Coordinates of C-alpha atoms and ligand atoms in Angstrom, one line a residue:
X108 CA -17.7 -69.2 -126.6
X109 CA -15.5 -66.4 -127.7
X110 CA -11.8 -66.5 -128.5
X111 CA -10.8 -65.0 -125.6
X112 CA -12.8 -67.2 -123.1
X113 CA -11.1 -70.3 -124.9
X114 CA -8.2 -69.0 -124.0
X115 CA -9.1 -68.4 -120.3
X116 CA -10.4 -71.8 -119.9
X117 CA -6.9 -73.4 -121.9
X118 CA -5.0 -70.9 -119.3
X119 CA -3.1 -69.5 -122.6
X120 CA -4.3 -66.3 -121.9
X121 CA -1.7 -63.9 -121.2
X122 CA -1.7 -61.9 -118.6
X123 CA 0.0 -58.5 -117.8
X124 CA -0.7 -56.7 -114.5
X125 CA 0.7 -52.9 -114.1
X126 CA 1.2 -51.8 -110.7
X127 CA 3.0 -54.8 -108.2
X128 CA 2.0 -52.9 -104.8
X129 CA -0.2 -53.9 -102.1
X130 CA -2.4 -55.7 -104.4
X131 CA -1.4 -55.9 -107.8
X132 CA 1.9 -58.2 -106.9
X133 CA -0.5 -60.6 -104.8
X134 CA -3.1 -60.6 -107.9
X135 CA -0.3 -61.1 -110.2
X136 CA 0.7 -63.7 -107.9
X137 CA -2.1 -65.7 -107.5
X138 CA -3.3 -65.6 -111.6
X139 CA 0.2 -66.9 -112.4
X140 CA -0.4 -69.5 -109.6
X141 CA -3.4 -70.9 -111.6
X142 CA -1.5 -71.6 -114.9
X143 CA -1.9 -68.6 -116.7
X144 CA 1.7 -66.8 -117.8
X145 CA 1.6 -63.2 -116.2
X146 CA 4.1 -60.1 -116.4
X147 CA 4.3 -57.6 -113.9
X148 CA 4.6 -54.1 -114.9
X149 CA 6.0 -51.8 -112.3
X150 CA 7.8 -47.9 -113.2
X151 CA 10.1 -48.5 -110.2
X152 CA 13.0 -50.6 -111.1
X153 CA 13.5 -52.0 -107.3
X154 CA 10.2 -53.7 -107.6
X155 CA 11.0 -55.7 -110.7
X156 CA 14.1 -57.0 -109.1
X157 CA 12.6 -57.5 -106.3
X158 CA 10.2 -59.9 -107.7
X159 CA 12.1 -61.6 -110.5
X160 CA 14.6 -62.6 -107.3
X161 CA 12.0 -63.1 -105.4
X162 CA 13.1 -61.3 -102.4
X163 CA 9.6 -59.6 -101.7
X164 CA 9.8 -56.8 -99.3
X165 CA 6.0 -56.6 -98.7
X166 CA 5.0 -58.4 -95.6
X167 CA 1.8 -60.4 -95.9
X168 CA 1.3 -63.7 -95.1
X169 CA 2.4 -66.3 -97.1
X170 CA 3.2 -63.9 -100.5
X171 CA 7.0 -64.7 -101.0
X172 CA 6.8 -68.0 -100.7
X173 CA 4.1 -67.9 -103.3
X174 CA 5.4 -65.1 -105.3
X175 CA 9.0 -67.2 -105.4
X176 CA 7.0 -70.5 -106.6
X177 CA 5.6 -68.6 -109.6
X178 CA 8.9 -67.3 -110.4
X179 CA 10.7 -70.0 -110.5
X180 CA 7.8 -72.0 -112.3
X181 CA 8.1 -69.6 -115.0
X182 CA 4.4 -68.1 -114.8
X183 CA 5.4 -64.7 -113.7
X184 CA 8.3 -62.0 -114.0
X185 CA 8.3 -58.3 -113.5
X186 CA 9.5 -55.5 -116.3
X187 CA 9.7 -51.9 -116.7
X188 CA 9.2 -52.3 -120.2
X189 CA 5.4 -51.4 -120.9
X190 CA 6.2 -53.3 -124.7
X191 CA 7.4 -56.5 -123.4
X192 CA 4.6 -56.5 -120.6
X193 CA 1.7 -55.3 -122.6
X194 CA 2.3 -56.3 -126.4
X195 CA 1.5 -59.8 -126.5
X196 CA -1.2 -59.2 -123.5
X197 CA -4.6 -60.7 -123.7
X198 CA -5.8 -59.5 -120.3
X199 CA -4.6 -56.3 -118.9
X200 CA -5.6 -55.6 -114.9
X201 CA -4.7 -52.2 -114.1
X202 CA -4.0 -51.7 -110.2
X203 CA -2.4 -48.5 -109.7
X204 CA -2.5 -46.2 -106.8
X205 CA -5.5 -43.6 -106.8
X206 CA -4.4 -41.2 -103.7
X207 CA -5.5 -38.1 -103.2
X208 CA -4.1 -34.6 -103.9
X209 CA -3.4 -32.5 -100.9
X210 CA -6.6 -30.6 -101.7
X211 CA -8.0 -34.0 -100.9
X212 CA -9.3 -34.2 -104.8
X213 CA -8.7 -37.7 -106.6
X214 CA -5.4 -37.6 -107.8
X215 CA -5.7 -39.8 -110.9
X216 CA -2.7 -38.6 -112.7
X217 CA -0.9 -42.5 -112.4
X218 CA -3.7 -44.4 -112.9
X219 CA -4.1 -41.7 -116.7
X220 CA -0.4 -42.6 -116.8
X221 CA -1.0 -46.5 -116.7
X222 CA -4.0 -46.5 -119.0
X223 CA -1.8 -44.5 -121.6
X224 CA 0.9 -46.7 -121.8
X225 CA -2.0 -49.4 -122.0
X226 CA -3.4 -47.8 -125.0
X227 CA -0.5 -47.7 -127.0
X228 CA -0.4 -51.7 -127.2
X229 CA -3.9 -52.7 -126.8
X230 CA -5.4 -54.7 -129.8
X231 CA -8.5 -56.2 -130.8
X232 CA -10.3 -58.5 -128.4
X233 CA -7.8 -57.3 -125.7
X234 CA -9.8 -57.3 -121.6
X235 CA -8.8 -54.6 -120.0
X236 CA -9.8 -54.4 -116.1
X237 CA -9.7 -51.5 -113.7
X238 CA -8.8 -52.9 -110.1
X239 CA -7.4 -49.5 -109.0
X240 CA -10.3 -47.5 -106.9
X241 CA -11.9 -45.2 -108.5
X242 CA -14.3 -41.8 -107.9
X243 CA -17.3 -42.3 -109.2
X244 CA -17.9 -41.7 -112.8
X245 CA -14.3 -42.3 -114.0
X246 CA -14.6 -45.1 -115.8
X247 CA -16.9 -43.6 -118.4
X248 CA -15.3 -39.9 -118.0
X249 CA -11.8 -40.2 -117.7
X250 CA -10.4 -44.1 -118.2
X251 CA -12.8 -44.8 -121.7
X252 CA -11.9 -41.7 -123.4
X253 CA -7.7 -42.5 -122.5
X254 CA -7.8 -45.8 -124.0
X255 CA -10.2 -44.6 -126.5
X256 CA -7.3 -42.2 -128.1
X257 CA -5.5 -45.3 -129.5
X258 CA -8.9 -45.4 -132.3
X259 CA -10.2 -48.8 -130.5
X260 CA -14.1 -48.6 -129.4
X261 CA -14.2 -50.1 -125.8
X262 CA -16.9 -52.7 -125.5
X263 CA -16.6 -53.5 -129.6
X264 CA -13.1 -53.6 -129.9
X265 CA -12.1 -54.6 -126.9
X266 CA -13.6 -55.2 -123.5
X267 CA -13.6 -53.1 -120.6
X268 CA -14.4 -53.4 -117.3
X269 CA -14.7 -51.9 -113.5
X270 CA -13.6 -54.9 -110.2
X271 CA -12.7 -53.0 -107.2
X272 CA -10.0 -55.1 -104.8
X273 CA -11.9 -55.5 -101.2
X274 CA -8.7 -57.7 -100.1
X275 CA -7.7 -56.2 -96.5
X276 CA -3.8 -56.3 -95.9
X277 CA -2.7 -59.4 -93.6
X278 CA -5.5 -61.5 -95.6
X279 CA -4.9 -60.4 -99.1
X280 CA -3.9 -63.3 -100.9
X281 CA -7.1 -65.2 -99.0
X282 CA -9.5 -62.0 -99.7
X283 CA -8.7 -62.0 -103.0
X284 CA -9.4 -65.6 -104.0
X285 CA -12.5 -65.5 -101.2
X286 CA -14.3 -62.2 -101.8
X287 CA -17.7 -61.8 -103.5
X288 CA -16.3 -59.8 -106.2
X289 CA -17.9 -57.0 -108.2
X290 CA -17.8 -56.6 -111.6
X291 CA -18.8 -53.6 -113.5
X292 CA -18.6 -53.7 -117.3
X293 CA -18.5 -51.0 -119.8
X294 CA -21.0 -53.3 -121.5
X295 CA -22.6 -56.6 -120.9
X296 CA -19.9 -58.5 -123.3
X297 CA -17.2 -57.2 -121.1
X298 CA -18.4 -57.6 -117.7
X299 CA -19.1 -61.5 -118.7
X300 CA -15.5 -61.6 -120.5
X301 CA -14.3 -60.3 -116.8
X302 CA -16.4 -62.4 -115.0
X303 CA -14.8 -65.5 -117.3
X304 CA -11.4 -64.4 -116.2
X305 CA -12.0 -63.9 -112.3
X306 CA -13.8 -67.4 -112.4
X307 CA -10.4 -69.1 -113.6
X308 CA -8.8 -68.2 -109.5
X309 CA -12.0 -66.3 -107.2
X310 CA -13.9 -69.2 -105.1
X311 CA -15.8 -65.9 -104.2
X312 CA -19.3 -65.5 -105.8
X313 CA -19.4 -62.7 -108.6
X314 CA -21.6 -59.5 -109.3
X315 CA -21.8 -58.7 -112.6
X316 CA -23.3 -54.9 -112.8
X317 CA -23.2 -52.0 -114.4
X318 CA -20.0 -49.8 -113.9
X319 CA -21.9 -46.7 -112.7
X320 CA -23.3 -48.8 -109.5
X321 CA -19.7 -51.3 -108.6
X322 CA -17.7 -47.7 -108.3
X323 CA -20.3 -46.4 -106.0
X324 CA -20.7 -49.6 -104.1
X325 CA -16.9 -49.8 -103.3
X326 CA -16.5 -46.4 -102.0
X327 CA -19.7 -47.0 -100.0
X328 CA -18.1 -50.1 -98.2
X329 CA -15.0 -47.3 -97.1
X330 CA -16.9 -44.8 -96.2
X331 CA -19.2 -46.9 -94.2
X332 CA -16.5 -48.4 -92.5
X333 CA -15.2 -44.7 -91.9
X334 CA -18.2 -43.6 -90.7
X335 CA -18.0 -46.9 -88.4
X336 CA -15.0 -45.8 -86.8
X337 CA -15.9 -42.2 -86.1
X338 CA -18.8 -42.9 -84.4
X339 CA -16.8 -45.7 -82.1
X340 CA -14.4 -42.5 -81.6
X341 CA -16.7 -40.3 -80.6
X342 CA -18.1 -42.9 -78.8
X343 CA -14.8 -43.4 -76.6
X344 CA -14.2 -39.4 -76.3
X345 CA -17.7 -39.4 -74.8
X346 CA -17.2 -42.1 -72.4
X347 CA -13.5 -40.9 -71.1
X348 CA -15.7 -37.5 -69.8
X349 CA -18.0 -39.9 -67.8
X350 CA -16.3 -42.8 -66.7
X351 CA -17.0 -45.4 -68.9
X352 CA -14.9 -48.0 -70.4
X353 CA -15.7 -47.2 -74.3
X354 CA -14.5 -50.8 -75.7
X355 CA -16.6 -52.9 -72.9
X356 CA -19.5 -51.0 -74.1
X357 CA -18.8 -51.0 -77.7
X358 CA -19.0 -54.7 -77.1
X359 CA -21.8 -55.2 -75.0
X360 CA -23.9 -53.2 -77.4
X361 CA -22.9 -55.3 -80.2
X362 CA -24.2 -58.7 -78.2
X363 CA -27.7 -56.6 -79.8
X364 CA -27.9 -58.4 -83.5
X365 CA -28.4 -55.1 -85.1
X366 CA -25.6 -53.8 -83.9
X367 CA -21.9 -53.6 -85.1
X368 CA -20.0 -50.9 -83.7
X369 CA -16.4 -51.1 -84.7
X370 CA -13.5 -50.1 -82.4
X371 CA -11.8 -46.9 -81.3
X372 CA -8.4 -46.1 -81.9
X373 CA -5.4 -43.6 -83.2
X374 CA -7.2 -42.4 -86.2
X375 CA -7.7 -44.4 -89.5
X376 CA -4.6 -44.9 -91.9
X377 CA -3.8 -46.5 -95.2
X378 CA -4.3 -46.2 -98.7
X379 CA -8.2 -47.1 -98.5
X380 CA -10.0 -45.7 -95.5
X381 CA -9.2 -42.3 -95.1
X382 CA -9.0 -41.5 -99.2
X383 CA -12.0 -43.2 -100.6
X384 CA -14.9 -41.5 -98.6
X385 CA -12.9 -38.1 -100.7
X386 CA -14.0 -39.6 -103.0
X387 CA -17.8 -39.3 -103.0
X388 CA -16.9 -35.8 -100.7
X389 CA -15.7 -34.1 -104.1
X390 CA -18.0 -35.8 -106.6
X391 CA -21.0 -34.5 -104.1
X392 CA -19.2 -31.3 -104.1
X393 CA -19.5 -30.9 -108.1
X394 CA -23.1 -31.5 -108.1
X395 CA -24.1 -29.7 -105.1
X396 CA -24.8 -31.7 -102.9
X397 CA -23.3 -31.4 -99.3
X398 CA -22.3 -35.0 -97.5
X399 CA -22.4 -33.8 -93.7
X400 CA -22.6 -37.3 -92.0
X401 CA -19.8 -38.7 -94.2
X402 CA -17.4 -35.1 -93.8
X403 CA -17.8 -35.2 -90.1
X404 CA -17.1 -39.0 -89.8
X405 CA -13.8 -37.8 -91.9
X406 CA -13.0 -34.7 -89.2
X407 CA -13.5 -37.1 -86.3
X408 CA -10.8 -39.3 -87.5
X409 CA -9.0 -37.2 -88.4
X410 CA -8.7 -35.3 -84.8
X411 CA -8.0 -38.9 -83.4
X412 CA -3.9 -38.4 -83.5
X413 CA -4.5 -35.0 -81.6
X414 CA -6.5 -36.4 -79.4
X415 CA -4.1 -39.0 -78.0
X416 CA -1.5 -36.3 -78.2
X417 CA -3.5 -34.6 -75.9
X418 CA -3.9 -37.5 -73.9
X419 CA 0.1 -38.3 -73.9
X420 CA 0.0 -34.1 -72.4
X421 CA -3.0 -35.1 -69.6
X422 CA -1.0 -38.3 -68.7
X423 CA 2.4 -36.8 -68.0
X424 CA 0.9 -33.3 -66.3
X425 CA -0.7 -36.0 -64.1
X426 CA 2.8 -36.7 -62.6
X427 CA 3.8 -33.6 -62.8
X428 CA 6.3 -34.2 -65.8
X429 CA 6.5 -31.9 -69.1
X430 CA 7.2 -32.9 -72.2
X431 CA 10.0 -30.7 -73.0
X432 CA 11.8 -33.0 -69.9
X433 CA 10.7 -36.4 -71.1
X434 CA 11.3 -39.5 -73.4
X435 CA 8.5 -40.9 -75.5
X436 CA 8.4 -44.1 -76.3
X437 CA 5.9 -45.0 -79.3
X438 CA 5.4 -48.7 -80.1
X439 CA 4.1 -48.4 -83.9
X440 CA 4.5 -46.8 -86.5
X441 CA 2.4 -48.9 -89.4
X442 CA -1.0 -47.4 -89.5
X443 CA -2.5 -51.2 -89.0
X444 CA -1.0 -54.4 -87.0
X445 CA 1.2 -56.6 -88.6
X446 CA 1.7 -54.8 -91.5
X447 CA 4.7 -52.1 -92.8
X448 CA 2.5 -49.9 -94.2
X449 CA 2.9 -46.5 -93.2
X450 CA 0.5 -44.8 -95.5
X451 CA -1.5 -42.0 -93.7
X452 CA -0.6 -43.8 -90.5
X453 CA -1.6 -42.0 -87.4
X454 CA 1.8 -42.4 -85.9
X455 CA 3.4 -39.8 -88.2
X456 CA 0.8 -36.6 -86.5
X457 CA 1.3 -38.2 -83.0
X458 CA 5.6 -38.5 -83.7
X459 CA 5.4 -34.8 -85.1
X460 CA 3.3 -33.3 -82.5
X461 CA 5.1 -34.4 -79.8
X462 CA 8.1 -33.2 -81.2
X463 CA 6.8 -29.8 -81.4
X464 CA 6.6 -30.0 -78.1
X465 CA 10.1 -30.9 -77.5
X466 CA 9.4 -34.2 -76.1
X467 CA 12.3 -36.6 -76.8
X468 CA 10.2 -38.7 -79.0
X469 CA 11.9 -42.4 -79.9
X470 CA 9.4 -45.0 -81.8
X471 CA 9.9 -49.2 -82.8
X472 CA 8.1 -50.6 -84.9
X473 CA 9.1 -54.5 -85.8
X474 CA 8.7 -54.1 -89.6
X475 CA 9.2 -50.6 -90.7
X476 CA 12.4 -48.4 -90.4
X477 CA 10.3 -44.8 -90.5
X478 CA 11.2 -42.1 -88.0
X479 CA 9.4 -39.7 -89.2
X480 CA 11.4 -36.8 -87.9
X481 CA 12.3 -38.7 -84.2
X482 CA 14.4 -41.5 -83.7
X483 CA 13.7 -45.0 -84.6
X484 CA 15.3 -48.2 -83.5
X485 CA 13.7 -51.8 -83.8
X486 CA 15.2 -52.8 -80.9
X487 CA 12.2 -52.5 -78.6
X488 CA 14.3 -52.4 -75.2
X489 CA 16.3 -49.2 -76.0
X490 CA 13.5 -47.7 -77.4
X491 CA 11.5 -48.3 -73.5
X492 CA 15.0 -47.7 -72.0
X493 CA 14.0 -45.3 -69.7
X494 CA 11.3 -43.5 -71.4
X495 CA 8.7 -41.2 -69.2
X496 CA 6.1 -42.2 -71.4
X497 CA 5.0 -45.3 -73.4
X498 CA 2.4 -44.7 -76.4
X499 CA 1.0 -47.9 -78.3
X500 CA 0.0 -46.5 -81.3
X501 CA -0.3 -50.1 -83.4
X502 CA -1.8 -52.7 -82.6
X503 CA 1.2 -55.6 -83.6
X504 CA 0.8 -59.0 -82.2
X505 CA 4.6 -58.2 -81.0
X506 CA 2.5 -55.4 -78.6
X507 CA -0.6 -57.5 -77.9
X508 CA 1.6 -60.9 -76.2
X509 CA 3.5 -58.3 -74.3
X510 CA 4.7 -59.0 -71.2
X511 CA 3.8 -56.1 -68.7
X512 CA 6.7 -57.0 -66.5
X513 CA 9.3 -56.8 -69.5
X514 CA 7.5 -53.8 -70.8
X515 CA 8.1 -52.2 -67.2
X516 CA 11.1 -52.9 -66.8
X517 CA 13.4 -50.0 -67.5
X518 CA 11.4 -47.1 -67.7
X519 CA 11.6 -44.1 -65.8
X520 CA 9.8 -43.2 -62.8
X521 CA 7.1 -42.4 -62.9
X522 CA 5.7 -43.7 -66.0
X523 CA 2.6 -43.6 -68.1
X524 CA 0.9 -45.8 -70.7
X525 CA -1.4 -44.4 -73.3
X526 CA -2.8 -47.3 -75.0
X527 CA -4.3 -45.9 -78.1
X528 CA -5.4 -49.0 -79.7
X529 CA -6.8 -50.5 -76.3
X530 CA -4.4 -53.4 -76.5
X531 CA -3.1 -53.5 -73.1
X532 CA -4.9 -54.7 -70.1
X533 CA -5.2 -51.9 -67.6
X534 CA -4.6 -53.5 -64.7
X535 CA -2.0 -55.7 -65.5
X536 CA -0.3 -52.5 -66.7
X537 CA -0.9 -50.7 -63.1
X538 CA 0.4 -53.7 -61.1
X539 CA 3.5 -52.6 -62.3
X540 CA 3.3 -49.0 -61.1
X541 CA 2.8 -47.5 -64.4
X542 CA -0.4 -45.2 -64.6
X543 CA -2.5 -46.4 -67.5
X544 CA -4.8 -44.3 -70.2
X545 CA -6.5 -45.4 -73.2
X546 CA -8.8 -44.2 -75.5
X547 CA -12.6 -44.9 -75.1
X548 CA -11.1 -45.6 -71.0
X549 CA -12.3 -44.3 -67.8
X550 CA -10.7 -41.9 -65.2
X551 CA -8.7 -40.4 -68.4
Ligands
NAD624 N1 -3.7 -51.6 -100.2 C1 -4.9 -52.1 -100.1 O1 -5.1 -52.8 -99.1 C2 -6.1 -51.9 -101.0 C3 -7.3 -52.6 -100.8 C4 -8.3 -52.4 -101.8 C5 -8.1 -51.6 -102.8 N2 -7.0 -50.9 -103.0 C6 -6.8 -50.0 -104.2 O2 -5.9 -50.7 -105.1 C7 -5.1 -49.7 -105.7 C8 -3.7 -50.0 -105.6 O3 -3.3 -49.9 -104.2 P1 -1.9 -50.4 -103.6 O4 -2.1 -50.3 -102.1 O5 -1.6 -51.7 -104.2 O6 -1.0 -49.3 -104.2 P2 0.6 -49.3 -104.2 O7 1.1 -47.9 -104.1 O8 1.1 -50.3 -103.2 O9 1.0 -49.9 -105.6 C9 0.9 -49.3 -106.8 C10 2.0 -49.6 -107.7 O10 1.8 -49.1 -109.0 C11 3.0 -48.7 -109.5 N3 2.7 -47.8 -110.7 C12 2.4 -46.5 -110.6 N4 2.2 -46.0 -111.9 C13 2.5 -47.1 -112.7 C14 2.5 -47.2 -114.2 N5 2.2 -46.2 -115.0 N6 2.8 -48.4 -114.7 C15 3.1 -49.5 -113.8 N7 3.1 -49.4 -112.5 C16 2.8 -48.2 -112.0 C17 3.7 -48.1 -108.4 O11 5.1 -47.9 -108.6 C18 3.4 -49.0 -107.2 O12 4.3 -50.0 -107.1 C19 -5.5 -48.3 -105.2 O13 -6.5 -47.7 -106.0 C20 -6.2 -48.7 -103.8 O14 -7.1 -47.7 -103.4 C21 -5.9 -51.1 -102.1

């Protein structure tokens, strides 16, 4: 057994994790909640505090209350300081943001940024992991040769490896303990030093493989997902032209075992989805090779705010109001239920649009304050007060146990629903004299 995997199994291993977003404060989180002593590293200040008072602004289930136990336990704090996070570190998880640049190339300028300030305090024996997503080839082309510079050989003087997160918000802290994980290492010393580590708090079985195949394998479980999605949006487009409920479909053809169509919606959002399948886009680019199936998929979703915009347009020309004249009412603004992420949600093209059109365009969301250019209130009554138009562009529990009656209520006469996310029962939603479209729904 190596030093290092003593100290795993002792739990004296410390731990420093850079990035405390999405995932990296639930990772922290739970590694801290398995004995080992872990400091967050975050550049924004707000963060730290945030943490180290354990007043936790990101909303997934049960993370305070687990992030506040560690804190008060002693097992993790959050810094600025890259010295006092990563000098005395034994295992190093970097889990940055990768986003794109707005020519839709990977952006990797702070994940260069994290693996620099890495490099100045790694020492011998030091794991470093990678959780941040990566394009394909990074590891060996960009990541080695930063924490290289320091004069440290990866794989002989320290260990480095590749694990995607697969966690999906609203289940993060269970996805990350549950998922298979993969586990890509720069060598076969480091991907079993990684695989030591992730066995001290995964239950989920773990893939040890080589780097080149775990950051291809993760952006194909995006873009299949991606391509998922466009094809139940083109699916839904095709079936409001003849008269078909798309969604009752969609389901009947998945009672077939072979099938597994996901569902229409708005368009696809987060930090995940609509990025990574860029990913493999511009790596294909550079080698010549052209990715029709998986560009298209990415133009389909990408029309999917415009296309409810356009429906919002149909819906009120159908009783004979314009949007120039009318209130808009959007419930959503978070790109997925239940969340407050508003990363590439589809809510920000559908608030703009409308307002381009002069609509008087007023959103709710119950756990984000964006307005995106309109008015925002979290009071859902004022926001329906009288509105010409209601648009559910999230799909919130808060939306889904809606009472039609109380959504009715005060609006203004008459009313349309676009139900983007299919939430809404359509009848239900007539009885009360509103005219209802959806995506994917007949007589649109
Ligand atoms: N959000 C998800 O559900 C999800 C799921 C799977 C994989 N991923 C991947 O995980 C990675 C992180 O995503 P996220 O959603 O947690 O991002 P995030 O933006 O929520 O968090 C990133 C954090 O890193 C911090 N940061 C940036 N540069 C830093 C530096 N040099 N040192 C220390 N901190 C720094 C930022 O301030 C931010 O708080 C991405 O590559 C993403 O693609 C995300």
């Amino acid at each position: 057994m190596t030093e290092l995997e003593e100290k795993i199994r002792k739990r004296e291993a410390r731990v420093a994790v850079l990035g405390l977003g999405y995932v990296g404060l639930p990772t922290a989180a739970l590694i801290a909640e398995e004995g080992f002593r872990v400091v967050g590293l975050d550049i924004k200040k707000e963060i730290v505090d945030r943490v180290n008072s354990g007043k936790i602004e990101i909303r997934e289930p049960g993370l305070p209350e687990l992030v506040r136990k560690v804190v008060n336990r002693g097992l993790l704090r959050a810094t600025t300081s890259s010295y006092e996070a990563l000098s005395k570190s034994n295992i190093i998880l970097v889990i940055v943001q990768t986003p794109l640049k707005k020519d839709k190339s990977p952006d990797l300028g702070p994940l260069i940024g994290a693996c620099e300030e890495v490099t100045r305090y790694i020492s011998r024996d030091t794991l470093v992991i990678i959780e941040s997503t990566l394009p394909p080839g990074a590891m060996d082309e960009v990541i080695r040769p930063v924490l290289e510079s320091g004069g440290l050989r990866a794989g002989s003087d320290f260990y480095l490896a590749y694990s995607p997160e697969r966690a999906i918000p609203t289940r993060t802290l269970e996805e990350i303990k549950g998922n298979p994980r993969l586990i890509g290492g720069i060598n076969r010393k480091s991907a079993e030093a990684a695989g030591e580590f992730y066995r001290s708090f995964v239950d989920g079985e773990l893939f040890l493989e080589d780097l080149k195949t775990v950051e291809m394998v993760k952006l194909i479980e995006n873009t299949y997902r991606d391509v998922n999605i466009a094809l139940a949006n083109e699916i839904a487009r095709l079936c409001e032209g003849i008269g078909v409920d798309a969604i009752k479909a969609i389901e009947l053809a998945n009672k077939h075992p072979r099938v597994h169509i996901h569902r229409p919606g708005a368009g696809v959002g987060g930090h995940c989805i609509p990025k990574d399948p860029y990913f493999l886009i511009h790596k294909a680019s550079d080698l010549d090779i052209r990715l029709e199936v998986i560009e298209a998929a990415r133009r389909i979703n990408e029309t999917m705010p415009l296309h409810v915009v356009q429906m919002v347009e149909k819906a009120l020309k159908s009783v004979n109001k314009r949007p120039e004249e009318c209130k808009i009412a959007i419930l959503g603004v978070a790109y997925k239920g239940d969340t407050d992420d508003v990363r590439g949600t589809p809510a920000e093209t559908i608030i703009k649009k409308l307002m381009v059109s002069r609509a008087f365009v007023y959103s709710h969301d119950p756990f984000v304050k964006q307005d995106f250019g309109g008015k925002f209130s979290n009071n859902l009554e004022e926001v329906l007060d009288s509105s010409d138009c209601v648009v559910v562009v999230t799909d919130h529990s808060l939306y889904k146990t809606l009472d039609p009656r109380d959504l009715a209520k005060n609006l203004d006469r008459p009313c349309v629903l676009v139900d983007a996310r299919r939430i809404l029962n359509p009848g239900e939603v007539e009885k009360q004299g509103l005219t209802y479209f959806g995506v994917g729904y007949k007589g649109a």
